[in-house]
Coordinates of C-alpha atoms in Angstrom, one line a residue:
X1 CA 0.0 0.0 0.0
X2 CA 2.0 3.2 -1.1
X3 CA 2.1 6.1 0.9
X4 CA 2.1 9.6 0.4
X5 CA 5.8 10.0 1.0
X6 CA 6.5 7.0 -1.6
X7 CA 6.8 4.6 1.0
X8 CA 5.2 1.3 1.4
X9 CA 3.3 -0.3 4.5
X10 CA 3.5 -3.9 5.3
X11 CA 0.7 -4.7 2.5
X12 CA 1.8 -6.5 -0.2
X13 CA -1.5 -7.4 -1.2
X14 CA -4.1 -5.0 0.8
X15 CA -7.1 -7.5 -0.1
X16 CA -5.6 -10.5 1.8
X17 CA -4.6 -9.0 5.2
X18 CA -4.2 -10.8 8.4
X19 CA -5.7 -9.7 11.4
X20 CA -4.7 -6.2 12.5
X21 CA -4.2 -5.0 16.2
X22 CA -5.5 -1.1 16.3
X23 CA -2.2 -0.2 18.1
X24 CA 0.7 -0.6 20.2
X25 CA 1.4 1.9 22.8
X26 CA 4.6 2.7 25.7
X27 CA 5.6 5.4 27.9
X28 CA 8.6 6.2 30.0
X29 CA 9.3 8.0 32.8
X30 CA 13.1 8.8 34.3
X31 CA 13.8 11.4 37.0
X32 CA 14.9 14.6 35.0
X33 CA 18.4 14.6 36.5
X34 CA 18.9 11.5 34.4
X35 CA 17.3 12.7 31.3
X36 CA 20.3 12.9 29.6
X37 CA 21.8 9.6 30.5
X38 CA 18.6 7.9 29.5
X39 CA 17.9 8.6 26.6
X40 CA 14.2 8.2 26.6
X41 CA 13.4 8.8 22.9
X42 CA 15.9 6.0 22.1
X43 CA 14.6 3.9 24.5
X44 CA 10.7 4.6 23.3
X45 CA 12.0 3.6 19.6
X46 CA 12.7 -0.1 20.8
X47 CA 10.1 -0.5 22.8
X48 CA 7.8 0.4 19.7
X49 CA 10.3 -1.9 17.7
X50 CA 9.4 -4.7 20.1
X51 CA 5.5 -3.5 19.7
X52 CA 5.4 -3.3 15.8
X53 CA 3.8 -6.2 14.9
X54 CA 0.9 -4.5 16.9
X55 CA 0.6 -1.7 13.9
X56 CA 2.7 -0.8 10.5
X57 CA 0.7 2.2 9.2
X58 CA 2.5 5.3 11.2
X59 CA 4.4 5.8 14.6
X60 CA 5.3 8.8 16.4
X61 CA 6.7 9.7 19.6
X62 CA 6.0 12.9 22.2
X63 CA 9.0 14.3 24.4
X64 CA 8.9 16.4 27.7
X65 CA 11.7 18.2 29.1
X66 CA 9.5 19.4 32.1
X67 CA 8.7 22.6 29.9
X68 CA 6.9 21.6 26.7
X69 CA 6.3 18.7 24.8
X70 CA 7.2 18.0 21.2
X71 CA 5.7 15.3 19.2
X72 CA 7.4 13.5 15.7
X73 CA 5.3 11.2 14.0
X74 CA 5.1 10.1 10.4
X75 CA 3.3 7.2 8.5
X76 CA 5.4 4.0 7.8
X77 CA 7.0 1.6 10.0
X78 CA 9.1 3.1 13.1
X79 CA 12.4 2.0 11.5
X80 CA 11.2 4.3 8.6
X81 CA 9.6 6.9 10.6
X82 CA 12.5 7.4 12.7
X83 CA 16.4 7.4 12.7
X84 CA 19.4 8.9 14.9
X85 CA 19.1 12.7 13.9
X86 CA 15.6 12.7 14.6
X87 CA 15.5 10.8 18.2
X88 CA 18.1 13.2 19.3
X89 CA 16.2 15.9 18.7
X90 CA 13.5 14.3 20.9
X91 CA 15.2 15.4 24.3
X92 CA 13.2 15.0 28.0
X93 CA 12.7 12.7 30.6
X94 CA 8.8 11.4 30.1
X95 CA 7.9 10.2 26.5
X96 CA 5.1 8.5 25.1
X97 CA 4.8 6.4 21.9
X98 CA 2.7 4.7 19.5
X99 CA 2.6 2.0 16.2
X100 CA -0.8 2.2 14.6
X101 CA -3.2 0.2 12.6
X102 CA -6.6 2.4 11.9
X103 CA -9.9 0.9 13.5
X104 CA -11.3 3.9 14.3
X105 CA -10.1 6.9 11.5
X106 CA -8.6 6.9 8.3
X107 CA -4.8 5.7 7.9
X108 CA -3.6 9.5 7.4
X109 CA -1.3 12.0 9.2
X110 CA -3.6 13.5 11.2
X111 CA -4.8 10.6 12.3
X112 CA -1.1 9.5 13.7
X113 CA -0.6 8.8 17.1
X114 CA 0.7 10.7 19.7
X115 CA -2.3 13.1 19.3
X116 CA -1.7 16.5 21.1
X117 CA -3.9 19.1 22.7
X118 CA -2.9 22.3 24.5
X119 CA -4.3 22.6 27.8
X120 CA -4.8 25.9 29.9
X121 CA -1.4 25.1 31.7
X122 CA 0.8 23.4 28.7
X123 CA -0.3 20.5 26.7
X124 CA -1.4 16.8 26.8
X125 CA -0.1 14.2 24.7
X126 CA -2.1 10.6 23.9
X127 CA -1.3 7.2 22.7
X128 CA -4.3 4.6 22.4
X129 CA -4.3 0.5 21.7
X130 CA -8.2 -0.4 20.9
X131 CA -11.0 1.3 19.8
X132 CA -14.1 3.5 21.7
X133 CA -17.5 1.8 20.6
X134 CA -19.7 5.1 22.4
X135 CA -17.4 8.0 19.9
X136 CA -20.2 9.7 18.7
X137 CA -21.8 10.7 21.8
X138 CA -18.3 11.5 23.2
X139 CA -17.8 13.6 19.6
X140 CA -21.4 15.3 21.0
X141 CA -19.8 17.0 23.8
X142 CA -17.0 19.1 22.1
X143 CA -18.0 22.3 20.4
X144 CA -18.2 22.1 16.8
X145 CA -14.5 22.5 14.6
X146 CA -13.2 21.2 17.7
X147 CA -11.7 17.8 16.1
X148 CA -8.8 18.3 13.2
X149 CA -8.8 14.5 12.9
X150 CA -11.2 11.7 12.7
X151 CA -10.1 9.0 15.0
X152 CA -11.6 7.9 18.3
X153 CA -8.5 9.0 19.6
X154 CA -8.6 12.3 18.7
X155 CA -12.2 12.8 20.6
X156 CA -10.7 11.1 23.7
X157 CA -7.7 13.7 23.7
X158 CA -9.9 16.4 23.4
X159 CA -12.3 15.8 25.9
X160 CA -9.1 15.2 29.0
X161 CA -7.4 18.6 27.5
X162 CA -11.0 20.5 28.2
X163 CA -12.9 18.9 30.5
X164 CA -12.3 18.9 34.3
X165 CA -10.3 20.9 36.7
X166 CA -7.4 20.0 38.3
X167 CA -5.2 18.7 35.5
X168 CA -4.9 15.3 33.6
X169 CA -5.7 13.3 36.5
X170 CA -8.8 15.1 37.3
X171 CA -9.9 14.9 33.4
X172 CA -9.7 11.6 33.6
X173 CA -11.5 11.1 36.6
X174 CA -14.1 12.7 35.2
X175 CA -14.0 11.5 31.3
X176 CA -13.5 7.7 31.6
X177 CA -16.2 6.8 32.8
X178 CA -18.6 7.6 30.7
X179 CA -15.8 6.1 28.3
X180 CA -17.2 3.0 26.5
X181 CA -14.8 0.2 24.7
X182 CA -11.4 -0.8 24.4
X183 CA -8.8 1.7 25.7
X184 CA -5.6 1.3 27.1
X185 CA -4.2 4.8 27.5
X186 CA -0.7 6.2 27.9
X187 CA -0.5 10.2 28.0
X188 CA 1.3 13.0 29.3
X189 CA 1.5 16.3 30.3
X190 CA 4.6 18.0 31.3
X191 CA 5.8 16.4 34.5
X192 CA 4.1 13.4 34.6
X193 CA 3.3 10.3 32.9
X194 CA -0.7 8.7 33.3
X195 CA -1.9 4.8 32.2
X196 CA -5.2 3.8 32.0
X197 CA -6.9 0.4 31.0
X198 CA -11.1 0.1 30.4
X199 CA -13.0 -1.7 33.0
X200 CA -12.9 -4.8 30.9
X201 CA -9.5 -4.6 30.1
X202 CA -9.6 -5.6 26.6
X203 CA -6.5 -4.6 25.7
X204 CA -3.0 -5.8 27.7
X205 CA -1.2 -2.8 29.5
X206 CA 1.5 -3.9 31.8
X207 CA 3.6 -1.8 34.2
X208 CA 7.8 -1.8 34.4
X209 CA 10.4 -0.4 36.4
X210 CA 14.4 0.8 35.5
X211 CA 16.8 0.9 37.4
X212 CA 17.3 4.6 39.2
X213 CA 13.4 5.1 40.0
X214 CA 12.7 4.8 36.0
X215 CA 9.2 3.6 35.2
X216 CA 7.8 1.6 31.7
X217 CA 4.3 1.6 30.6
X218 CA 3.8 -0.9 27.5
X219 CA 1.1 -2.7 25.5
X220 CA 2.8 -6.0 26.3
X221 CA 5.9 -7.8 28.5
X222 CA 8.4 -7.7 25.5
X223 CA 8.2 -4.2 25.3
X224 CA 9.4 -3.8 28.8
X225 CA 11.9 -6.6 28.0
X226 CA 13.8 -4.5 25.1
X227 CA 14.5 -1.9 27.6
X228 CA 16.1 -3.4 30.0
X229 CA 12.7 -3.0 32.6
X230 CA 11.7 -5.5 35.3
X231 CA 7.9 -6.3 35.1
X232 CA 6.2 -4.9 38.1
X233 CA 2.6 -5.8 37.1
X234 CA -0.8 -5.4 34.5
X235 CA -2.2 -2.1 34.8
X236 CA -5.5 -3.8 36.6
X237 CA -9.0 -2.8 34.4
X238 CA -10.7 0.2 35.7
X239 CA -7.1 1.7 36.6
X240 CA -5.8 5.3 36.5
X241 CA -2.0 5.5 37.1
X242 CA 0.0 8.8 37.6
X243 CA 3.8 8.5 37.8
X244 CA 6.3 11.1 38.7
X245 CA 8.6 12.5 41.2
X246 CA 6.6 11.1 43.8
X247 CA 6.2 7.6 42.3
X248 CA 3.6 5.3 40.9
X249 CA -0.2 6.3 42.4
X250 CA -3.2 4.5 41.2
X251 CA -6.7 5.2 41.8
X252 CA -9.7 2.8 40.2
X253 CA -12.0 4.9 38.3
X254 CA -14.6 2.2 37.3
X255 CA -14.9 -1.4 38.7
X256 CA -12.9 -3.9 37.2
X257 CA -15.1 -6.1 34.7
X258 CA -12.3 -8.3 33.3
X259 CA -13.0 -9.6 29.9
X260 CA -9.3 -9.9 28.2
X261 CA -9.0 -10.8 24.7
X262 CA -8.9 -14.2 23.8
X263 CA -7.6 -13.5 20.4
X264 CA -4.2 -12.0 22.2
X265 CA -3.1 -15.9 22.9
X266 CA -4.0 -16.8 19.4
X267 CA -2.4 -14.2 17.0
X268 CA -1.8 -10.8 18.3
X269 CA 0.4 -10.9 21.1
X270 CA 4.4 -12.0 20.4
X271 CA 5.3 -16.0 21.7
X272 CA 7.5 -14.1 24.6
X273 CA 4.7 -12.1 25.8
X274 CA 3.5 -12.8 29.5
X275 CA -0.1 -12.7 30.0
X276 CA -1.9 -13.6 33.2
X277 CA 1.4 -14.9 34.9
X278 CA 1.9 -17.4 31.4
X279 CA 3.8 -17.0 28.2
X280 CA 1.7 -16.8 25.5
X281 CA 4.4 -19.3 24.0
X282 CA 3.3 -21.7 26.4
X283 CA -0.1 -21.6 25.8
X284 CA 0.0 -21.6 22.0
X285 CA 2.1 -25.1 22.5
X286 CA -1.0 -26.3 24.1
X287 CA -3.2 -25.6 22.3
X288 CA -1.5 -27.7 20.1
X289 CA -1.6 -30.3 21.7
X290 CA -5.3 -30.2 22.2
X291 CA -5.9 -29.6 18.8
X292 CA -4.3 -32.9 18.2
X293 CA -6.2 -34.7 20.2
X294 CA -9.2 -33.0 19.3
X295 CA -8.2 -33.9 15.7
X296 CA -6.1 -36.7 14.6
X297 CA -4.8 -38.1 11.4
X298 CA -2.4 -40.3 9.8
X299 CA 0.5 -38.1 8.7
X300 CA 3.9 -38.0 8.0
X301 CA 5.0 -34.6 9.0
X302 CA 3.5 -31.4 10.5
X303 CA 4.6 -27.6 9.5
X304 CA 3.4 -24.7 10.5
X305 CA 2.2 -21.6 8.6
X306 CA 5.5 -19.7 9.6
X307 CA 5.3 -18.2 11.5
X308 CA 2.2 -17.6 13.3
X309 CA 2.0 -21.2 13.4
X310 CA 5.0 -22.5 14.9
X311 CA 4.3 -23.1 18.5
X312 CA 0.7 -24.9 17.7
X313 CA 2.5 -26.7 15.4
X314 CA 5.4 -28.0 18.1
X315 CA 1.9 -29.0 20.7
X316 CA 0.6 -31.1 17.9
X317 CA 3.3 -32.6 16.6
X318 CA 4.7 -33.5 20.5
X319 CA 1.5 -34.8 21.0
X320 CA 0.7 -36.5 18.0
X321 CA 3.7 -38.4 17.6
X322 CA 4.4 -37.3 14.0
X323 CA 7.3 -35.3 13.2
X324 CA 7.8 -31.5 12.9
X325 CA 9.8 -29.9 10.3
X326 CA 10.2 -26.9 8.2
X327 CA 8.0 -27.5 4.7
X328 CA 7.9 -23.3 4.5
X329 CA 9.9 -20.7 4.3
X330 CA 9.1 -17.1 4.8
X331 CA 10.9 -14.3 3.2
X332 CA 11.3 -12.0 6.4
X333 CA 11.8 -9.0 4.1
X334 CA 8.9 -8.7 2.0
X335 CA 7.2 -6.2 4.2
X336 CA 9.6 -4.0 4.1
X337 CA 10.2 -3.1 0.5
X338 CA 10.0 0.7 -0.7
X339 CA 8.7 -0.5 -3.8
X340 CA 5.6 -0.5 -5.6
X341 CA 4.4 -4.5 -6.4
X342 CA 3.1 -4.4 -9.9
X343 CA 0.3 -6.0 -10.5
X344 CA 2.4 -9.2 -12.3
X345 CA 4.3 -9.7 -8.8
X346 CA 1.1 -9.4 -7.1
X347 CA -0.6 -12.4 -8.8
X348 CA 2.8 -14.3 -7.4
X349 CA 0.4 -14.2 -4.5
X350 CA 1.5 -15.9 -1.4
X351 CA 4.8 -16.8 -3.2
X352 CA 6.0 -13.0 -2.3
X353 CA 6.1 -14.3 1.9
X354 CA 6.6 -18.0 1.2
X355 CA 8.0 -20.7 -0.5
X356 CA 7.9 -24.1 -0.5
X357 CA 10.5 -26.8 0.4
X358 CA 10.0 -29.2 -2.1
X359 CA 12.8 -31.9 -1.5
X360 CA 11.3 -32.2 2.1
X361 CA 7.3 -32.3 1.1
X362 CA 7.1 -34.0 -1.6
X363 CA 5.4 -37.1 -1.7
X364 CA 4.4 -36.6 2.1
X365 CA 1.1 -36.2 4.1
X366 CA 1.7 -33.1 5.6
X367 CA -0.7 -31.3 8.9
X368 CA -0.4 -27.8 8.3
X369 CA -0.4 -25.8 11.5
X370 CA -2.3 -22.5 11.4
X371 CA -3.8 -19.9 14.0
X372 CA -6.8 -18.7 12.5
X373 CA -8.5 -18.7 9.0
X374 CA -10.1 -14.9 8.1
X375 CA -11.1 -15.1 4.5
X376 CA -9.4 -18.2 3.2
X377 CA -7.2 -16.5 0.5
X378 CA -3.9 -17.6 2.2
X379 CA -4.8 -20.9 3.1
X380 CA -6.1 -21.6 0.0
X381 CA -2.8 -20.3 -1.6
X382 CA -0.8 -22.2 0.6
X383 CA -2.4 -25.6 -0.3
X384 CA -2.2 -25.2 -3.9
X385 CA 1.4 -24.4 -3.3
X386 CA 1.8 -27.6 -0.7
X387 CA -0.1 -29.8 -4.0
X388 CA 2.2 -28.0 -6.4
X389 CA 5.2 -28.8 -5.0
X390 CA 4.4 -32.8 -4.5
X391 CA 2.3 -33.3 -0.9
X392 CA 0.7 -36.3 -1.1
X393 CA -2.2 -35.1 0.9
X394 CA -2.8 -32.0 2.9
X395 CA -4.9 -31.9 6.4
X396 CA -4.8 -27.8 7.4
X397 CA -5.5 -27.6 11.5
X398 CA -6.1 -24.1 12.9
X399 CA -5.9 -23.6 16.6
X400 CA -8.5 -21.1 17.4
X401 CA -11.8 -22.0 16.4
X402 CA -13.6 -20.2 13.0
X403 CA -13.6 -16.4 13.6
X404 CA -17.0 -15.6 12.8
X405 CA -18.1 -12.4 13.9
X406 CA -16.2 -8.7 13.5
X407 CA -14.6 -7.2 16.2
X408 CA -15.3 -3.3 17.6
X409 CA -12.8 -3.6 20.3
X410 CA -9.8 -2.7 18.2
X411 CA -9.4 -5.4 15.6
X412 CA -10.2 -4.5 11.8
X413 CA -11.3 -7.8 11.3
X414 CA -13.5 -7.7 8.2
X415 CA -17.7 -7.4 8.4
X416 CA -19.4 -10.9 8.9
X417 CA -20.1 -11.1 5.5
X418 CA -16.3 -11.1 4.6
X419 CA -15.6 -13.5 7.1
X420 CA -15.5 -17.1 5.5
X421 CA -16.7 -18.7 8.9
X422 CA -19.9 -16.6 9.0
X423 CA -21.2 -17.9 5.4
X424 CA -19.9 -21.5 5.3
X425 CA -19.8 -24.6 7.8
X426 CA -16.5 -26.4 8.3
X427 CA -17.1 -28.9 5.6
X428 CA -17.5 -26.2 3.0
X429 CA -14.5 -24.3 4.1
X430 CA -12.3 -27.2 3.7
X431 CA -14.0 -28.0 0.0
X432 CA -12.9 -23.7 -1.0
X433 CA -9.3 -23.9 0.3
X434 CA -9.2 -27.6 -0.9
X435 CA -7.6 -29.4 1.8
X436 CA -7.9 -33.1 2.3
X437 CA -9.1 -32.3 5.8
X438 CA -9.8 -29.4 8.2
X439 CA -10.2 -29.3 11.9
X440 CA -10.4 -26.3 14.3
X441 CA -9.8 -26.4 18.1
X442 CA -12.8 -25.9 19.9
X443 CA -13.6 -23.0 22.0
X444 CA -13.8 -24.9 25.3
X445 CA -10.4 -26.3 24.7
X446 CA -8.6 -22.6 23.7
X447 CA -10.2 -21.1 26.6
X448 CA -9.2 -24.0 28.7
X449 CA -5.7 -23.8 27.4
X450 CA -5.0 -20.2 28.7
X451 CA -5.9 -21.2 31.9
X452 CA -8.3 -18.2 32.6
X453 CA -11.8 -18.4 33.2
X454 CA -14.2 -18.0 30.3
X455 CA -16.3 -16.0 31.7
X456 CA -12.8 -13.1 32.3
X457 CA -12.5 -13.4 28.2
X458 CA -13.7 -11.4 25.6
X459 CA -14.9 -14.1 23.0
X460 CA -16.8 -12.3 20.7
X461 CA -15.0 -13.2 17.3
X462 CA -15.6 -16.8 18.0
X463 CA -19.1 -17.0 19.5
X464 CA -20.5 -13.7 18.9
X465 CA -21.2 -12.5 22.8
X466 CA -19.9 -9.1 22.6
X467 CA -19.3 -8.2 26.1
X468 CA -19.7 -4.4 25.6
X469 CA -23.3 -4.2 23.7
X470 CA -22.3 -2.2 20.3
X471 CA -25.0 0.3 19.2
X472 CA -25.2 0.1 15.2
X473 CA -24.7 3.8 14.6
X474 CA -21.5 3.5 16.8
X475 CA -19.7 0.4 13.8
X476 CA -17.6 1.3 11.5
X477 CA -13.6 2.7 10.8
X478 CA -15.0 6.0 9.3
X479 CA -18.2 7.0 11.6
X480 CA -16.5 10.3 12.0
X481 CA -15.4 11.2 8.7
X482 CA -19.2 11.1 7.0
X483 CA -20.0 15.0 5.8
X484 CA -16.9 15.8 6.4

């Protein structure tokens, strides 16, 4: 997908995307004696590195030095967005930053995260991972011109940089609650550094700590592992954190109405995450496992679907019996080319991320491991490749169960209409991306698997219980760009 600076995004073929996160977000904090030392623009840019597969379309970063706050941000990836000239111009001892994916908002400039809003005593800076499901009635309480973007984040920065007395703390006292959705919230002001996760926290935010008093806010655990930070805890749902000087102070500013996303274990988090005390490593493994039991066959090797299908792939082959090897390779670099695919290299299809190893498949019945099937077109590409290249037989397993229903709490997965579990059954999934066989892990079984009770899990893609009811007039990425 070209952008306007003649760049490219990750999309090699926008039509056939995989599921997208809305964001990933991270803040630091360091005692302003040590600004200098710490380097906290350099040490935001890895933590978003670590944090990219969260978002590709833009990232930015916002610097204090205790006297005003500058913001960078650009669309692209962060190694494009950013290099050393740049970050050392982004001097100060608090800084927040963000990766995006659009759920909410065009993928434009203005819509870039950190948004920024002056404030009667300096300004306020904003990073958001998930997406608001109540934005037009929040939109309904600014004055009219107000907005100069069209996200949800945008509203939400507006509303803490004019509502309430008492600074950011008191804003948010004051705005979050009547705050519906999926937010977890990094912002600043000047002096201090705020977090702040929904009641049902959705979205992962976890809390970290540097040596000399220094203080990490991130979307997940290997953000704070990058830097160097201990993990101290989650950011609890319902939470309001204010760090500075004075430390870490947290107030609750809702009740805590735990519904985590399930779909974190199966695809969005990274394998050496920690959620819930567990890796998300160890719990993909297991649900390999299950999903062999659940489904057997007769087979002579298992791959994955590199590599978002690796671990399940290791569970089902341990638990199977049959042996796991490497039938595909992925070209690690193909998101990250500055040029245009024409439409010729397009048609190469799935060819462009992987290719086949042909002296190891052929002739073989081959399981092939995958997290989740969206709208078919890669699995079906990847069999025809598998067939191509001499499989005897090919038996796909996928180990969450169909994703049937969209998501409005910050993942652009397609309408229900789109999705090829919402139209066809199992059977007639298997006959459209022609494999031999096709089995899913059951929902019992994933849920089991993370070790968390069902009823703390946001399951909505799978089984269509949204836990936050979603007015229809409140749906869709560009609700706040109609008329405009």
């Amino acid at each position: 997908m070209p952008l306007r600076d003649g760049r490219l995004s990750h999309d090699i073929d926008p039509s056939d995307r995989a599921p997208q996160d809305a964001c990933g977000v991270f803040g630091v904090w360091v005692p302003a004696e040590q600004a200098a030392r710490a380097e906290v623009s350099k040490l935001t840019y890895y933590g978003l590195y670590a944090l990219q597969h969260r978002g590709q379309e833009s990232a930015g970063i916002a610097v204090s030095d205790g006297s005003r706050i500058v913001v960078f941000k650009d669309m692209g990836l962060v190694a494009q967005v950013f290099d050393e000239s740049v970050l050392n111009t982004l001097r100060g001892h608090i800084a927040v930053g963000h990766c995006r994916y659009s759920t909410t908002g065009s993928p434009t400039w203005e819509n870039a995260q950190p948004t920024f809003r002056s404030t009667d005593d300096g300004g306020l800076a904003l990073v958001h991972n998930g997406n608001l499901i109540n934005t037009p009635e929040l939109a309904a309480r600014l004055e009219p011109g107000v907005l100069t973007a069209t996200s949800d984040t945008e509203v939400l920065t507006a509303l803490l940089a004019t509502h309430g007395e008492g600074g950011p703390m008191a804003a948010a006292r004051e705005v979050l609650p009547a705050t519906r959705g999926a937010y977890s919230l990094v912002f600043m002001d000047e002096g201090t550094l705020y977090a702040a996760r929904d009641p049902e926290g959705i979205r992962p935010l976890v809390l970290g700590a540097l040596e000399d008093r220094g203080w990490v806010v991130a979307s997940e655990t290997a953000g704070l592992d990058i830097v160097g930070a201990r993990f101290v805890r989650e950011i609890e749902p319902g939470e309001l954190v204010a760090i500075d000087g004075d430390g870490v102070r947290s107030e609750r500013f809702a009740e805590a109405r735990p519904k985590g996303c399930l779909f974190e274990y199966v695809y969005l988090a990274r394998p050496d995450t920690t959620i819930a005390g567990r890796s998300v490593q160890a719990t993909r493994v297991e649900v390999g496992r299950r999903l062999a039991r659940e489904h057997p066959v007769e087979a002579d090797m298992v791959i994955p679907t590199p590599e978002s299908g690796t671990p399940a792939a290791i569970g089902y082959a341990e638990a199977s019996g049959i042996p796991y090897g490497q039938g595909l390779v992925k070209n690690s670099y193909v998101g990250r080319t500055f040029i245009q695919p024409s439409q010729t290299i397009r048609q190469l299809g799935i060819r462009l991320k992987l290719n086949p190893l042909r002296e190891t498949i052929e002739g073989k019945r081959l399981v092939v491991v995958d997290d989740s099937i969206v709208r078919g077109n890669t699995q079906r590409a990847i069999v025809s490749m598998l067939r191509d290249a001499g499989a005897a037989e090919v038996h796909v397993r996928i180990s969450s169960p169909p994703v049937s229903w969209p998501c409005f709490y910050g993942i652009d997965f397609a309408t229900r209409a789109e999705l090829i579990a919402g139209n066809l059954s199992v059977e007639e999934i298997r006959d459209s991306i022609g494999a031999d066989s096709l089995g899913y892990i059951s929902l019992d079984e994933l849920i089991s698997a993370t070790q968390i009770a069902k009823d703390n899990l946001c399951r909505a893609c799978f089984d269509g219980v949204y836990p936050i009811p979603v007015e229809q007039g409140a749906r869709g990425k560009h609700l706040l760009e109609v008329g405009r």
